[in-house]
mmCIF file of C-alpha atoms and ligand atoms in Angstrom:
data_model
loop_
_atom_site.group_PDB
_atom_site.id
_atom_site.type_symbol
_atom_site.label_atom_id
_atom_site.label_comp_id
_atom_site.label_asym_id
_atom_site.label_seq_id
_atom_site.Cartn_x
_atom_site.Cartn_y
_atom_site.Cartn_z
ATOM 1 C CA MET T 1 197.454 -9.233 201.039
ATOM 2 C CA ASP T 2 194.822 -11.820 200.107
ATOM 3 C CA GLU T 3 195.247 -13.934 196.969
ATOM 4 C CA PRO T 4 192.740 -12.131 194.694
ATOM 5 C CA THR T 5 194.389 -8.824 195.613
ATOM 6 C CA ARG T 6 197.868 -10.241 194.940
ATOM 7 C CA ILE T 7 196.774 -11.532 191.528
ATOM 8 C CA ARG T 8 195.253 -8.174 190.631
ATOM 9 C CA GLU T 9 198.478 -6.508 191.759
ATOM 10 C CA ILE T 10 200.566 -8.887 189.588
ATOM 11 C CA TYR T 11 198.468 -8.087 186.559
ATOM 12 C CA ASP T 12 198.351 -4.349 187.083
ATOM 13 C CA ARG T 13 202.071 -4.050 187.762
ATOM 14 C CA LEU T 14 202.978 -6.078 184.662
ATOM 15 C CA ILE T 15 200.813 -4.189 182.215
ATOM 16 C CA HIS T 16 202.463 -0.983 183.435
ATOM 17 C CA THR T 17 206.044 -2.284 183.186
ATOM 18 C CA ARG T 18 207.942 -0.302 180.591
ATOM 19 C CA ASP T 19 210.102 -3.186 179.295
ATOM 20 C CA ILE T 20 206.975 -5.172 178.614
ATOM 21 C CA GLN T 21 204.991 -2.351 177.034
ATOM 22 C CA HIS T 22 207.791 -1.686 174.573
ATOM 23 C CA TRP T 23 208.285 -5.289 173.560
ATOM 24 C CA GLN T 24 207.306 -6.187 170.020
ATOM 25 C CA PRO T 25 204.016 -8.012 169.458
ATOM 26 C CA THR T 26 204.229 -11.746 168.806
ATOM 27 C CA SER T 27 204.024 -12.968 165.216
ATOM 28 C CA MET T 28 200.612 -14.460 165.974
ATOM 29 C CA SER T 29 199.118 -11.073 166.753
ATOM 30 C CA TYR T 30 199.475 -10.082 163.107
ATOM 31 C CA PHE T 31 196.751 -12.579 162.255
ATOM 32 C CA GLU T 32 194.037 -11.359 164.587
ATOM 33 C CA GLY T 33 190.680 -11.870 162.922
ATOM 34 C CA GLN T 34 192.206 -14.054 160.176
ATOM 35 C CA PRO T 35 191.518 -17.651 161.273
ATOM 36 C CA PHE T 36 193.140 -19.464 158.346
ATOM 37 C CA LYS T 37 196.401 -17.562 158.676
ATOM 38 C CA ALA T 38 196.290 -17.786 162.470
ATOM 39 C CA LEU T 39 195.843 -21.560 162.269
ATOM 40 C CA LEU T 40 198.801 -21.973 159.915
ATOM 41 C CA ALA T 41 201.026 -19.677 161.958
ATOM 42 C CA ALA T 42 200.089 -21.457 165.197
ATOM 43 C CA MET T 43 200.829 -24.868 163.693
ATOM 44 C CA LEU T 44 204.159 -23.707 162.256
ATOM 45 C CA SER T 45 205.170 -22.118 165.556
ATOM 46 C CA ALA T 46 205.382 -25.451 167.406
ATOM 47 C CA GLN T 47 208.910 -25.962 168.791
ATOM 48 C CA THR T 48 210.103 -22.942 166.806
ATOM 49 C CA ARG T 49 211.566 -19.555 167.616
ATOM 50 C CA GLU T 50 209.397 -16.529 166.992
ATOM 51 C CA GLU T 51 211.509 -15.039 164.198
ATOM 52 C CA ASN T 52 211.637 -18.332 162.317
ATOM 53 C CA THR T 53 207.877 -18.749 162.516
ATOM 54 C CA THR T 54 207.451 -15.231 161.182
ATOM 55 C CA ALA T 55 209.801 -15.906 158.271
ATOM 56 C CA ALA T 56 208.098 -19.179 157.389
ATOM 57 C CA ILE T 57 204.524 -17.945 157.519
ATOM 58 C CA ASN T 58 205.411 -14.868 155.500
ATOM 59 C CA ASN T 59 207.144 -17.041 152.880
ATOM 60 C CA LEU T 60 204.126 -19.316 152.678
ATOM 61 C CA LEU T 61 201.526 -16.557 152.490
ATOM 62 C CA ALA T 62 203.540 -14.830 149.774
ATOM 63 C CA LEU T 63 202.973 -17.934 147.637
ATOM 64 C CA ALA T 64 199.330 -18.461 148.557
ATOM 65 C CA ASP T 65 197.128 -16.837 151.178
ATOM 66 C CA ALA T 66 193.894 -18.794 150.714
ATOM 67 C CA PRO T 67 193.139 -22.525 151.088
ATOM 68 C CA GLU T 68 192.427 -23.260 147.423
ATOM 69 C CA ALA T 69 195.559 -21.499 146.229
ATOM 70 C CA MET T 70 197.626 -23.266 148.882
ATOM 71 C CA MET T 71 196.384 -26.643 147.687
ATOM 72 C CA GLN T 72 197.878 -25.875 144.278
ATOM 73 C CA LEU T 73 201.393 -25.498 145.684
ATOM 74 C CA SER T 74 203.823 -28.361 145.258
ATOM 75 C CA ASP T 75 205.335 -30.085 148.282
ATOM 76 C CA GLU T 76 208.670 -28.625 147.266
ATOM 77 C CA GLN T 77 207.292 -25.073 147.242
ATOM 78 C CA ILE T 78 205.774 -25.537 150.693
ATOM 79 C CA ARG T 79 208.928 -27.221 152.004
ATOM 80 C CA THR T 80 211.142 -24.364 150.839
ATOM 81 C CA ALA T 81 208.763 -21.720 152.208
ATOM 82 C CA ILE T 82 208.497 -23.188 155.685
ATOM 83 C CA SER T 83 212.072 -24.452 155.965
ATOM 84 C CA PRO T 84 212.918 -21.907 158.749
ATOM 85 C CA VAL T 85 210.711 -23.793 161.248
ATOM 86 C CA MET T 86 211.572 -26.902 163.211
ATOM 87 C CA TYR T 87 210.358 -30.208 161.769
ATOM 88 C CA PHE T 88 209.422 -28.521 158.510
ATOM 89 C CA GLU T 89 209.452 -31.799 156.593
ATOM 90 C CA GLY T 90 206.529 -33.104 158.650
ATOM 91 C CA LYS T 91 204.779 -29.747 158.659
ATOM 92 C CA VAL T 92 204.515 -29.799 154.838
ATOM 93 C CA ARG T 93 201.854 -32.469 155.235
ATOM 94 C CA TYR T 94 200.110 -30.424 157.947
ATOM 95 C CA VAL T 95 199.961 -27.327 155.722
ATOM 96 C CA ARG T 96 198.400 -29.350 152.962
ATOM 97 C CA ASP T 97 195.962 -31.066 155.313
ATOM 98 C CA ILE T 98 194.839 -27.762 156.834
ATOM 99 C CA ALA T 99 194.347 -26.167 153.408
ATOM 100 C CA GLU T 100 192.340 -29.159 152.161
ATOM 101 C CA HIS T 101 190.114 -29.333 155.240
ATOM 102 C CA VAL T 102 189.406 -25.621 155.321
ATOM 103 C CA ALA T 103 188.701 -25.567 151.578
ATOM 104 C CA ALA T 104 186.334 -28.533 151.985
ATOM 105 C CA ASN T 105 184.622 -26.623 154.805
ATOM 106 C CA GLY T 106 183.797 -23.743 152.463
ATOM 107 C CA GLY T 107 186.863 -21.780 153.500
ATOM 108 C CA VAL T 108 185.733 -21.644 157.126
ATOM 109 C CA VAL T 109 188.084 -22.585 159.956
ATOM 110 C CA PRO T 110 186.264 -24.488 162.762
ATOM 111 C CA ARG T 111 185.366 -22.559 165.897
ATOM 112 C CA THR T 112 185.738 -25.359 168.451
ATOM 113 C CA LEU T 113 188.747 -27.046 170.037
ATOM 114 C CA ASP T 114 187.505 -30.533 169.231
ATOM 115 C CA GLU T 115 186.980 -29.821 165.539
ATOM 116 C CA LEU T 116 190.338 -28.075 165.174
ATOM 117 C CA MET T 117 192.169 -30.889 166.921
ATOM 118 C CA GLU T 118 190.958 -33.314 164.260
ATOM 119 C CA TYR T 119 193.332 -31.593 161.835
ATOM 120 C CA LYS T 120 196.797 -33.063 161.457
ATOM 121 C CA GLY T 121 199.431 -31.120 163.385
ATOM 122 C CA VAL T 122 196.850 -29.324 165.506
ATOM 123 C CA GLY T 123 197.128 -30.084 169.209
ATOM 124 C CA TRP T 124 195.459 -28.382 172.141
ATOM 125 C CA LYS T 125 197.799 -25.398 172.251
ATOM 126 C CA VAL T 126 197.589 -24.702 168.520
ATOM 127 C CA ALA T 127 193.803 -24.947 168.665
ATOM 128 C CA VAL T 128 193.529 -22.558 171.641
ATOM 129 C CA LEU T 129 195.861 -20.079 169.957
ATOM 130 C CA THR T 130 193.902 -20.268 166.706
ATOM 131 C CA LEU T 131 190.569 -19.589 168.399
ATOM 132 C CA ALA T 132 192.042 -16.703 170.378
ATOM 133 C CA MET T 133 193.798 -15.015 167.476
ATOM 134 C CA GLY T 134 191.517 -16.001 164.639
ATOM 135 C CA TYR T 135 188.159 -15.516 166.307
ATOM 136 C CA GLY T 136 188.788 -13.666 169.550
ATOM 137 C CA ILE T 137 187.464 -16.702 171.452
ATOM 138 C CA ASN T 138 189.259 -16.675 174.779
ATOM 139 C CA ASP T 139 187.580 -19.475 176.705
ATOM 140 C CA ASN T 140 191.022 -20.844 177.532
ATOM 141 C CA ILE T 141 194.466 -19.461 178.283
ATOM 142 C CA THR T 142 197.120 -20.301 175.718
ATOM 143 C CA VAL T 143 199.823 -22.137 177.632
ATOM 144 C CA ASP T 144 203.388 -22.084 176.378
ATOM 145 C CA VAL T 145 206.688 -22.489 178.223
ATOM 146 C CA HIS T 146 206.572 -18.934 179.599
ATOM 147 C CA VAL T 147 203.016 -19.241 180.928
ATOM 148 C CA ALA T 148 203.793 -22.584 182.544
ATOM 149 C CA ARG T 149 207.148 -21.586 184.072
ATOM 150 C CA ILE T 150 206.034 -18.213 185.428
ATOM 151 C CA GLY T 151 202.735 -19.629 186.684
ATOM 152 C CA ILE T 152 204.705 -21.992 188.913
ATOM 153 C CA ARG T 153 207.172 -19.339 190.087
ATOM 154 C CA LEU T 154 204.332 -17.010 191.004
ATOM 155 C CA GLY T 155 202.562 -19.747 192.911
ATOM 156 C CA LEU T 156 199.525 -19.712 190.620
ATOM 157 C CA VAL T 157 200.093 -23.237 189.302
ATOM 158 C CA LYS T 158 201.215 -26.332 191.216
ATOM 159 C CA ALA T 159 204.925 -27.076 190.745
ATOM 160 C CA THR T 160 204.070 -30.596 189.615
ATOM 161 C CA THR T 161 201.654 -29.534 186.884
ATOM 162 C CA LYS T 162 203.180 -30.048 183.452
ATOM 163 C CA GLN T 163 200.474 -30.595 180.858
ATOM 164 C CA PRO T 164 199.297 -27.344 179.165
ATOM 165 C CA PRO T 165 195.569 -28.138 179.488
ATOM 166 C CA LYS T 166 196.048 -28.679 183.234
ATOM 167 C CA VAL T 167 198.059 -25.467 183.595
ATOM 168 C CA ASN T 168 195.201 -23.747 181.796
ATOM 169 C CA GLU T 169 192.607 -25.201 184.201
ATOM 170 C CA GLU T 170 194.576 -24.191 187.287
ATOM 171 C CA LEU T 171 195.128 -20.671 185.995
ATOM 172 C CA LYS T 172 191.471 -20.279 185.086
ATOM 173 C CA GLN T 173 190.523 -21.130 188.650
ATOM 174 C CA VAL T 174 192.491 -18.178 190.040
ATOM 175 C CA LEU T 175 192.643 -15.548 187.298
ATOM 176 C CA PRO T 176 189.590 -13.343 186.716
ATOM 177 C CA ARG T 177 187.986 -13.920 183.293
ATOM 178 C CA GLU T 178 189.047 -10.578 181.867
ATOM 179 C CA MET T 179 192.723 -11.490 182.333
ATOM 180 C CA TRP T 180 192.591 -14.681 180.252
ATOM 181 C CA GLU T 181 192.764 -12.919 176.902
ATOM 182 C CA HIS T 182 195.974 -11.070 177.703
ATOM 183 C CA TRP T 183 197.707 -13.556 179.982
ATOM 184 C CA ASN T 184 199.711 -15.379 177.307
ATOM 185 C CA ALA T 185 201.074 -12.241 175.631
ATOM 186 C CA LEU T 186 201.873 -10.743 179.027
ATOM 187 C CA MET T 187 203.767 -13.839 180.167
ATOM 188 C CA VAL T 188 205.636 -14.180 176.859
ATOM 189 C CA MET T 189 206.855 -10.605 177.098
ATOM 190 C CA PHE T 190 207.593 -10.864 180.812
ATOM 191 C CA GLY T 191 209.375 -14.191 180.292
ATOM 192 C CA ARG T 192 211.604 -12.743 177.599
ATOM 193 C CA THR T 193 212.567 -9.614 179.450
ATOM 194 C CA ILE T 194 212.553 -10.240 183.204
ATOM 195 C CA CYS T 195 211.422 -13.660 184.387
ATOM 196 C CA LEU T 196 213.934 -15.384 182.102
ATOM 197 C CA PRO T 197 213.993 -19.188 181.918
ATOM 198 C CA THR T 198 217.421 -19.791 183.471
ATOM 199 C CA TYR T 199 218.309 -16.525 185.205
ATOM 200 C CA PRO T 200 215.180 -14.677 186.313
ATOM 201 C CA GLN T 201 215.935 -11.028 187.046
ATOM 202 C CA CYS T 202 214.304 -11.013 190.475
ATOM 203 C CA LYS T 203 216.215 -7.971 191.751
ATOM 204 C CA LYS T 204 214.744 -5.727 189.088
ATOM 205 C CA CYS T 205 211.411 -7.495 188.862
ATOM 206 C CA PRO T 206 208.348 -5.387 189.698
ATOM 207 C CA LEU T 207 206.824 -8.460 191.363
ATOM 208 C CA ASN T 208 209.763 -9.167 193.663
ATOM 209 C CA ASP T 209 207.877 -8.427 196.884
ATOM 210 C CA ILE T 210 204.756 -10.414 195.977
ATOM 211 C CA CYS T 211 206.349 -13.449 194.276
ATOM 212 C CA PRO T 212 207.085 -16.644 196.257
ATOM 213 C CA LYS T 213 209.700 -17.589 193.603
ATOM 214 C CA VAL T 214 208.712 -21.230 193.630
ATOM 215 C CA GLY T 215 211.569 -23.331 192.231
ATOM 216 C CA VAL T 216 213.905 -20.340 191.755
ATOM 217 C CA LYS T 217 217.397 -20.936 193.106
HETATM 218 S S1 SF4 U 1 210.444 -12.220 191.335
HETATM 219 FE FE1 SF4 U 1 211.776 -13.498 190.075
HETATM 220 S S2 SF4 U 1 210.700 -15.452 189.877
HETATM 221 FE FE2 SF4 U 1 209.224 -13.948 190.603
HETATM 222 S S3 SF4 U 1 208.227 -13.208 188.762
HETATM 223 FE FE3 SF4 U 1 209.914 -11.816 189.208
HETATM 224 S S4 SF4 U 1 211.672 -12.578 188.028
HETATM 225 FE FE4 SF4 U 1 210.124 -14.228 188.107
#
C-alpha cells in the first residue's frame, strides 16, 4: 500500500468507527460561527480538561456574552466564573484584554493568526482553533496532545517533532486538504477512545494493520 492510499485508509476507517462516531462533540464545536465565544473558549481551554472549559465558558457567557458587556464585569465576577479552568487567575486578565480589543475593533474578532496572536493569552494553537471554529478558516490543523501523539504513532509526523506549528506543517505535507478541517476532532475522539495516551488499545484498533506504532511499547 503506498502512503497516500494508507492515509486515505486511515481517514476512512476512523470516520466509520462506531466508538468515534458516538463520542460527544468537543466544547469548542458549540461555538461554530461565533468568533468571540470561540476565541474565549479556546483561550480558556489551555491546559484544561474539556468539562472544566465547558463549565467556565458557560459561567462566563451567562454573565455577559458580548465584548462590551464583558468589559463591565468585575475581576471578581470573571474570576469566579472561570475558576474551573487551570491558571484562572492569569486568565482573568486575558478575558478582559480580549473583550477590550474586540470591542475596540467594532466587535469583530480578527481573521488572521498574526492579529489574533497579538492578544494576551492567545498563542498559535488558540488562534488556529479560533479561526477554525469561529470563521471556518481551516488553513492549518489544530494541534493538541492527541494530534501530536497519534501523528507520531501513525508515522505521519517525525518522532522528534514537538512544537505544534511544526507538527501542523508536517501533517499538512501528507494529509489532503479536505482532511485538515476534521483532523483535530477525529484525533481527539480517537485519542480518548482507542489510541489512549498511556495504553493504546492496539488490539481493537481499526488501524492495527496499517499503523507502524512508532514509540509504542
Ligand atoms: S494501532 Fe495502536 S498506536 Fe496505532 S493508531 Fe491504533 S491504537 Fe494507536
